[in-house]
Coordinates of C-alpha atoms in Angstrom, one line a residue:
X1 CA -4.8 15.8 -5.3
X2 CA -2.8 19.0 -4.7
X3 CA 0.3 19.8 -6.8
X4 CA 2.8 19.0 -4.0
X5 CA 1.3 15.6 -3.4
X6 CA 1.1 15.0 -7.2
X7 CA 4.8 15.9 -7.7
X8 CA 5.9 13.6 -4.9
X9 CA 3.6 10.8 -6.2
X10 CA 5.0 11.1 -9.7
X11 CA 8.6 10.9 -8.5
X12 CA 7.7 7.9 -6.2
X13 CA 5.9 6.1 -9.1
X14 CA 8.7 6.8 -11.6
X15 CA 11.4 5.7 -9.1
X16 CA 9.4 2.7 -8.2
X17 CA 9.3 1.4 -11.7
X18 CA 12.8 2.5 -12.7
X19 CA 14.5 0.8 -9.7
X20 CA 13.2 -2.5 -10.9
X21 CA 14.5 -1.9 -14.5
X22 CA 17.8 -0.7 -13.1
X23 CA 18.3 -3.6 -10.7
X24 CA 17.6 -6.2 -13.4
X25 CA 19.9 -4.2 -15.8
X26 CA 22.7 -4.3 -13.1
X27 CA 22.4 -8.0 -12.2
X28 CA 21.4 -9.9 -15.4
X29 CA 24.7 -9.1 -17.3
X30 CA 26.6 -11.0 -14.5
X31 CA 24.3 -14.0 -14.9
X32 CA 24.8 -13.8 -18.7
X33 CA 28.6 -13.6 -18.2
X34 CA 28.6 -16.7 -15.9
X35 CA 26.5 -18.7 -18.5
X36 CA 28.8 -17.5 -21.3
X37 CA 31.9 -18.5 -19.3
X38 CA 30.5 -22.0 -18.8
X39 CA 29.8 -22.3 -22.5
X40 CA 33.4 -21.3 -23.4
X41 CA 34.8 -23.8 -20.9
X42 CA 32.5 -26.7 -21.6
X43 CA 31.3 -26.2 -25.2
X44 CA 27.8 -27.1 -24.0
X45 CA 25.3 -25.4 -26.5
X46 CA 22.7 -25.1 -23.7
X47 CA 24.9 -22.5 -22.0
X48 CA 25.2 -20.7 -25.3
X49 CA 21.4 -20.7 -25.7
X50 CA 21.0 -19.5 -22.1
X51 CA 23.6 -16.7 -22.7
X52 CA 21.7 -15.6 -25.8
X53 CA 18.4 -15.7 -24.0
X54 CA 19.6 -13.6 -21.1
X55 CA 21.5 -11.2 -23.4
X56 CA 18.2 -10.4 -25.2
X57 CA 16.6 -9.8 -21.9
X58 CA 19.5 -7.5 -20.9
X59 CA 19.0 -5.5 -24.2
X60 CA 15.2 -5.1 -23.5
X61 CA 15.8 -4.0 -19.9
X62 CA 18.7 -1.7 -20.9
X63 CA 16.5 0.1 -23.4
X64 CA 13.6 0.4 -20.9
X65 CA 15.9 1.5 -18.1
X66 CA 17.5 4.2 -20.4
X67 CA 14.0 5.6 -21.2
X68 CA 12.8 5.6 -17.6
X69 CA 16.1 7.1 -16.4
X70 CA 15.9 9.8 -18.9
X71 CA 12.3 10.6 -17.8
X72 CA 13.5 10.8 -14.2
X73 CA 16.3 13.3 -15.2
X74 CA 13.7 15.6 -16.7
X75 CA 11.4 15.2 -13.7
X76 CA 14.1 16.3 -11.3
X77 CA 14.4 19.6 -13.2
X78 CA 10.7 20.1 -14.0
X79 CA 9.2 19.1 -10.6
X80 CA 11.9 20.2 -8.3
X81 CA 13.6 23.3 -9.9
X82 CA 14.8 25.0 -6.7
X83 CA 16.4 21.8 -5.5
X84 CA 18.3 21.4 -8.8
X85 CA 19.2 25.0 -8.9
X86 CA 21.1 24.8 -5.6
X87 CA 22.0 21.1 -5.4
X88 CA 22.9 20.5 -9.1
X89 CA 26.4 22.1 -8.9
X90 CA 27.2 20.1 -5.7
X91 CA 26.1 16.6 -6.4
X92 CA 26.2 16.8 -10.2
X93 CA 29.5 14.8 -10.5
X94 CA 28.0 11.3 -9.8
X95 CA 25.3 12.0 -12.4
X96 CA 27.9 13.1 -15.0
X97 CA 30.0 10.0 -14.3
X98 CA 26.9 7.8 -14.4
X99 CA 26.4 9.2 -18.0
X100 CA 29.9 8.0 -18.9
X101 CA 29.2 4.6 -17.4
X102 CA 26.0 4.4 -19.4
X103 CA 27.8 5.1 -22.6
X104 CA 30.4 2.4 -21.9
X105 CA 27.6 0.0 -21.0
X106 CA 25.8 0.8 -24.3
X107 CA 29.0 0.3 -26.4
X108 CA 29.9 -3.0 -24.6
X109 CA 26.3 -4.3 -25.0
X110 CA 26.5 -3.6 -28.8
X111 CA 29.8 -5.4 -29.1
X112 CA 28.4 -8.4 -27.2
X113 CA 25.1 -8.7 -29.0
X114 CA 26.6 -8.4 -32.5
X115 CA 30.0 -9.9 -31.7
X116 CA 29.2 -13.6 -31.8
X117 CA 31.7 -15.5 -34.0
X118 CA 33.3 -12.1 -35.0
X119 CA 35.6 -11.4 -32.0
X120 CA 38.1 -13.5 -30.1
X121 CA 35.9 -15.6 -27.8
X122 CA 37.4 -14.3 -24.6
X123 CA 37.3 -10.6 -25.8
X124 CA 33.6 -11.2 -26.6
X125 CA 33.0 -12.6 -23.1
X126 CA 34.8 -9.6 -21.6
X127 CA 32.5 -7.2 -23.4
X128 CA 29.6 -8.9 -21.7
X129 CA 31.3 -8.6 -18.3
X130 CA 31.9 -4.9 -18.9
X131 CA 28.2 -4.5 -19.5
X132 CA 27.6 -5.7 -15.9
X133 CA 30.5 -3.7 -14.4
X134 CA 29.5 -0.5 -16.0
X135 CA 25.8 -1.1 -15.1
X136 CA 26.9 -1.7 -11.5
X137 CA 28.9 1.5 -11.5
X138 CA 25.9 3.4 -12.8
X139 CA 23.8 2.1 -9.9
X140 CA 26.4 3.0 -7.3
X141 CA 26.8 6.5 -8.7
X142 CA 23.1 7.1 -8.7
X143 CA 22.8 5.8 -5.1
X144 CA 25.7 8.1 -4.1
X145 CA 23.7 11.0 -5.4
X146 CA 20.7 9.9 -3.4
X147 CA 22.9 9.3 -0.3
X148 CA 24.0 12.9 -0.6
X149 CA 20.4 14.0 0.0
X150 CA 20.4 11.9 3.2
X151 CA 23.9 13.0 4.3
X152 CA 24.7 16.4 2.6
X153 CA 28.4 17.1 2.4
X154 CA 30.9 19.0 0.2
X155 CA 29.7 22.6 0.8
X156 CA 29.2 25.2 3.4
X157 CA 25.7 26.6 4.0
X158 CA 24.8 29.9 5.7
X159 CA 22.0 32.4 5.2
X160 CA 20.6 30.4 2.3
X161 CA 23.9 30.5 0.4
X162 CA 25.9 27.4 -0.7
X163 CA 29.7 28.0 -0.8
X164 CA 33.1 26.2 -0.8
X165 CA 31.7 23.4 -3.0
X166 CA 33.7 20.2 -3.1
X167 CA 32.0 17.7 -5.6
X168 CA 34.4 14.9 -4.6
X169 CA 33.5 15.2 -0.9
X170 CA 29.8 15.5 -1.9
X171 CA 29.9 12.2 -3.9
X172 CA 31.8 10.3 -1.2
X173 CA 29.5 11.5 1.6
X174 CA 29.0 9.6 4.9
X175 CA 26.0 7.6 3.6
X176 CA 27.2 6.5 0.1
X177 CA 29.0 3.3 1.2
X178 CA 26.3 1.8 3.4
X179 CA 23.6 2.7 0.9
X180 CA 25.5 1.3 -2.1
X181 CA 26.4 -2.0 -0.4
X182 CA 22.8 -2.5 0.7
X183 CA 21.4 -1.6 -2.7
X184 CA 23.8 -3.9 -4.7
X185 CA 23.1 -6.9 -2.4
X186 CA 19.3 -6.2 -2.6
X187 CA 19.5 -6.0 -6.4
X188 CA 21.2 -9.4 -6.6
X189 CA 18.8 -10.9 -4.1
X190 CA 15.6 -9.6 -5.8
X191 CA 16.7 -10.3 -9.4
X192 CA 18.3 -13.6 -8.5
X193 CA 15.1 -14.9 -6.8
X194 CA 12.9 -13.6 -9.6
X195 CA 15.0 -15.3 -12.3
X196 CA 15.4 -18.5 -10.4
X197 CA 11.6 -18.5 -9.7
X198 CA 10.8 -18.1 -13.4
X199 CA 13.0 -21.0 -14.4
X200 CA 11.5 -23.0 -11.5
X201 CA 8.1 -22.6 -13.1
X202 CA 9.3 -24.0 -16.4
X203 CA 11.0 -26.9 -14.6
X204 CA 7.8 -27.7 -12.7
X205 CA 5.9 -27.6 -16.0
X206 CA 8.5 -30.0 -17.4
X207 CA 9.4 -27.6 -20.2
X208 CA 13.0 -28.1 -21.5
X209 CA 14.1 -29.2 -18.0
X210 CA 17.8 -29.3 -18.7
X211 CA 18.0 -25.8 -20.1
X212 CA 16.0 -24.3 -17.3
X213 CA 17.8 -26.3 -14.6
X214 CA 21.1 -24.8 -15.7
X215 CA 19.6 -21.3 -15.6
X216 CA 18.0 -22.0 -12.2
X217 CA 21.3 -23.1 -10.7
X218 CA 23.2 -19.9 -11.7
X219 CA 20.4 -17.5 -10.6
X220 CA 19.6 -19.4 -7.3
X221 CA 23.3 -19.5 -6.2
X222 CA 23.8 -15.8 -6.8
X223 CA 20.5 -15.0 -5.1
X224 CA 21.0 -17.1 -2.0
X225 CA 24.5 -15.9 -1.4
X226 CA 23.3 -12.3 -1.6
X227 CA 20.3 -13.0 0.7
X228 CA 22.6 -14.5 3.3
X229 CA 24.8 -11.4 3.2
X230 CA 21.9 -9.0 3.4
X231 CA 21.5 -9.0 7.2
X232 CA 25.1 -7.9 7.6
X233 CA 24.5 -5.1 5.1
X234 CA 21.3 -4.2 6.9
X235 CA 23.1 -4.0 10.3
X236 CA 25.7 -1.7 8.7
X237 CA 23.0 0.5 7.3
X238 CA 21.0 0.6 10.5
X239 CA 24.0 1.7 12.6
X240 CA 24.7 4.4 10.0
X241 CA 21.1 5.7 10.0
X242 CA 21.1 5.7 13.8
X243 CA 24.2 8.0 13.8
X244 CA 23.1 10.4 11.0
X245 CA 19.3 10.3 10.9
X246 CA 17.9 9.5 14.3
X247 CA 14.5 10.7 13.3
X248 CA 14.4 8.1 10.5
X249 CA 15.4 5.3 12.8
X250 CA 12.7 6.4 15.3
X251 CA 10.1 6.4 12.6
X252 CA 11.2 3.0 11.3
X253 CA 10.6 1.4 14.7
X254 CA 7.8 3.8 15.7
X255 CA 10.0 4.6 18.7
X256 CA 8.5 7.5 20.5
X257 CA 10.4 7.8 23.8
X258 CA 14.2 8.1 24.3
X259 CA 15.3 5.3 26.4
X260 CA 18.2 2.9 27.2
X261 CA 17.6 -0.8 26.4
X262 CA 15.3 0.3 23.7
X263 CA 13.2 -2.6 22.4
X264 CA 13.1 -3.7 18.8
X265 CA 9.5 -3.9 17.6
X266 CA 8.3 -6.7 15.3
X267 CA 5.0 -5.8 13.6
X268 CA 2.5 -3.7 15.4
X269 CA 0.2 -0.8 14.5
X270 CA 1.6 2.7 15.4
X271 CA -0.9 4.8 17.4
X272 CA 0.5 8.3 16.7
X273 CA -2.1 9.9 18.9
X274 CA -1.1 8.0 22.0
X275 CA 2.5 7.6 20.9
X276 CA 2.6 3.8 21.2
X277 CA 2.6 0.7 19.1
X278 CA -0.3 -1.8 19.5
X279 CA 0.0 -5.5 19.0
X280 CA 3.8 -5.4 18.3
X281 CA 6.3 -7.9 19.7
X282 CA 9.0 -6.1 21.6
X283 CA 12.4 -7.5 22.2
X284 CA 14.0 -5.5 25.0
X285 CA 17.4 -3.9 24.3
X286 CA 17.7 -5.2 20.8
X287 CA 17.1 -1.8 19.1
X288 CA 19.8 -0.2 21.3
X289 CA 22.2 -3.0 20.4
X290 CA 21.5 -2.9 16.7
X291 CA 21.8 0.9 16.6
X292 CA 24.9 1.3 18.8
X293 CA 26.3 -2.1 19.5
X294 CA 25.5 -1.6 23.2
X295 CA 22.1 -2.5 24.6
X296 CA 22.5 0.0 27.4
X297 CA 22.8 3.0 25.1
X298 CA 19.7 5.2 24.6
X299 CA 18.0 5.5 21.3
X300 CA 16.5 8.9 20.4
X301 CA 12.7 8.9 20.4
X302 CA 10.4 10.9 18.2
X303 CA 9.3 13.0 21.3
X304 CA 12.8 14.6 21.3
X305 CA 12.5 15.6 17.7
X306 CA 10.6 18.8 16.8
X307 CA 7.2 17.8 15.4
X308 CA 7.8 19.7 12.2
X309 CA 10.9 17.6 11.5
X310 CA 9.4 14.2 12.1
X311 CA 8.9 11.8 9.2
X312 CA 5.6 10.1 8.6
X313 CA 5.7 7.3 11.1
X314 CA 3.1 4.8 10.0
X315 CA 4.2 4.4 6.4
X316 CA 7.9 4.3 7.3
X317 CA 7.2 1.7 10.1
X318 CA 5.1 -0.5 7.8
X319 CA 7.6 -0.3 5.0
X320 CA 10.5 -1.2 7.3
X321 CA 8.6 -4.2 8.7
X322 CA 7.8 -5.4 5.2
X323 CA 11.4 -5.1 4.2
X324 CA 12.7 -6.9 7.3
X325 CA 10.0 -9.6 7.1
X326 CA 10.5 -10.5 3.5
X327 CA 14.2 -10.3 3.9
X328 CA 14.1 -12.9 6.6
X329 CA 11.8 -15.2 4.5
X330 CA 14.4 -15.0 1.6
X331 CA 17.2 -15.6 4.1
X332 CA 15.5 -18.8 5.3
X333 CA 14.9 -20.0 1.7
X334 CA 18.5 -19.3 1.0
X335 CA 19.6 -21.3 4.1
X336 CA 17.5 -24.3 3.0
X337 CA 19.0 -24.1 -0.5
X338 CA 22.6 -23.9 0.9
X339 CA 21.8 -26.9 3.1
X340 CA 20.6 -28.8 0.1
X341 CA 23.7 -28.0 -1.9
X342 CA 26.0 -29.0 1.0
X343 CA 24.3 -31.8 2.9
X344 CA 20.9 -32.7 1.4
X345 CA 21.5 -33.0 -2.4
X346 CA 18.3 -35.1 -2.8
X347 CA 16.3 -31.9 -2.0
X348 CA 17.6 -30.2 -5.1
X349 CA 15.1 -32.0 -7.3
X350 CA 12.2 -31.8 -4.8
X351 CA 9.0 -30.1 -5.9
X352 CA 8.7 -28.2 -2.6
X353 CA 12.1 -26.6 -3.0
X354 CA 11.3 -25.4 -6.5
X355 CA 7.9 -24.1 -5.3
X356 CA 9.7 -22.0 -2.6
X357 CA 11.5 -20.2 -5.4
X358 CA 8.3 -19.8 -7.4
X359 CA 6.6 -18.2 -4.4
X360 CA 9.7 -16.0 -3.9
X361 CA 9.5 -14.4 -7.3
X362 CA 7.9 -11.1 -6.2
X363 CA 9.3 -11.0 -2.6
X364 CA 12.7 -9.6 -3.4
X365 CA 11.2 -6.7 -5.4
X366 CA 8.5 -6.0 -2.8
X367 CA 11.3 -5.8 -0.2
X368 CA 13.3 -3.6 -2.5
X369 CA 10.5 -1.2 -3.0
X370 CA 9.7 -1.2 0.8
X371 CA 13.4 -0.4 1.5
X372 CA 13.4 2.5 -0.9
X373 CA 10.2 3.8 0.7
X374 CA 12.0 3.7 4.1
X375 CA 14.9 5.7 2.6
X376 CA 12.8 8.3 0.9
X377 CA 9.8 8.7 3.2
X378 CA 12.0 8.4 6.3
X379 CA 14.0 11.5 5.2
X380 CA 10.9 13.7 5.0
X381 CA 10.2 16.5 5.5
X382 CA 13.6 17.2 4.0
X383 CA 14.7 16.9 0.4
X384 CA 18.2 17.8 1.5
X385 CA 18.5 16.5 5.0
X386 CA 18.4 19.4 7.5
X387 CA 19.0 21.9 4.7
X388 CA 16.0 22.2 2.4
X389 CA 12.5 21.1 3.0
X390 CA 10.7 19.2 0.2
X391 CA 7.8 21.6 0.1
X392 CA 10.2 24.5 -0.6
X393 CA 11.7 22.7 -3.6
X394 CA 8.5 21.8 -5.6
X395 CA 7.7 23.6 -8.8
X396 CA 5.0 26.4 -8.7
X397 CA 3.7 25.1 -12.0
X398 CA 0.0 24.0 -11.8
X399 CA -1.6 20.9 -13.2
X400 CA 1.0 18.4 -11.9
X401 CA -1.8 15.9 -11.2
X402 CA -2.5 15.5 -14.9
X403 CA 1.2 14.8 -15.5
X404 CA 1.1 12.2 -12.7
X405 CA -1.8 10.3 -14.3
X406 CA -0.1 10.4 -17.8
X407 CA 3.2 9.1 -16.5
X408 CA 1.5 6.4 -14.5
X409 CA -0.2 5.1 -17.6
X410 CA 3.0 5.2 -19.6
X411 CA 5.0 3.2 -17.0
X412 CA 2.2 0.6 -16.5
X413 CA 2.0 0.1 -20.3
X414 CA 5.8 0.0 -20.6
X415 CA 6.0 -2.6 -17.9
X416 CA 3.3 -4.8 -19.5
X417 CA 5.2 -4.7 -22.8
X418 CA 8.5 -5.6 -21.2
X419 CA 7.0 -8.6 -19.4
X420 CA 5.5 -9.8 -22.7
X421 CA 8.7 -9.4 -24.6
X422 CA 10.8 -11.2 -21.9
X423 CA 8.3 -14.0 -21.7
X424 CA 8.3 -14.5 -25.4
X425 CA 12.1 -14.3 -25.7
X426 CA 12.6 -16.9 -23.0
X427 CA 10.2 -19.3 -24.6
X428 CA 11.6 -18.8 -28.1
X429 CA 15.2 -19.4 -27.1
X430 CA 14.3 -22.2 -24.8
X431 CA 12.7 -24.0 -27.7
X432 CA 15.8 -23.5 -29.9
X433 CA 17.9 -25.3 -27.3
X434 CA 15.4 -28.0 -26.3
X435 CA 17.4 -31.2 -26.2
X436 CA 14.2 -33.3 -26.0
X437 CA 13.1 -32.0 -29.4
X438 CA 13.9 -34.5 -32.1
X439 CA 14.8 -31.7 -34.5
X440 CA 17.4 -30.3 -32.1
X441 CA 20.9 -30.5 -33.6
X442 CA 23.7 -29.0 -31.5
X443 CA 26.4 -27.2 -33.4
X444 CA 29.7 -28.9 -33.7
X445 CA 32.8 -27.1 -32.5
X446 CA 35.3 -26.3 -35.1
X447 CA 38.5 -28.3 -35.0

């Protein structure tokens, strides 16, 4: 493995792990706040137990996300020094603000974890909500920085010189809104289905059914609402990509020839040599309609893009198909769950419905990783789109492959420890609030 590939692989691996920690850290505080609100309104101790269980999970993921995020910050400077030298002063503002949001999140989480029975109950609940809001703000700010790489703005560039820098315009670039919305909804979908699926497992095993049913309902409702909204977000993002990054859109669909009524390809194996897609299902005109809102408008093909500027087609196309395919599966599961809530309430206790959520546990995160792959690989060969190539930004330092192997081992170990801690925490708190246990004694509310 050469140093350039090792540097890209290390960033991909680090981001691949961090994005999961970050998404759970963004979404779980809102689940925690909903459970806490229900406890305050009903006085049901099960909701208090659920809030405590989820808050411990939030604390574990917050610490993990902080560590992995810090590692990424160092990697940006160490692996891509030329990129940071030029880009840092331009898109540094969202990173600075993200640091502020991180500190607010840390303080609020401390208040929440240690504030039980010490603060006013509604102030205590508010601190938990602030954890979620500040975590969400952190995610949006980081996505805004990434969006700048896809849609650079806020500076003039000529003869290798960056001038007239405007950090505000750089942060609110043309891509930040579509990417942020798509990422937030994806985070709620992936995390919601994962959490609902885990509680479904416990219900199917008949472990503390009432406790896990309450948890399942909160996570499942949030997840299914998000999954039903995701196609709208995807359409918004696709139209934005078609306008700003036609090469990425062409790679996503393995679309080689510019044409009107361009077909949308489902599946298929790209044949880059013959510039076609084998075994794919083509829906005439749909790609033109999705990209431009008009089936008669042409979609730029890869043939009209200089070969040196084309993204890797095969991996981008496969990642896009995985994202779309899994997204549609989760959409269908969500539609069934909504139908059950509204019309077929008898389905809510059916084993088959719970098993659908169990099978969906990994799907949201696989789709999330696939979408991130489309975003990053589809931008290649640019690290700053149409400004700086990725190969020109990498460090000249040798031995990056060794660093890649070490970081991979650290992240895999860290993930295993996190899974173990979360599993143990859920089982422990679940037992404390098991109403089927003869030793269970709910606390009485003070008069």
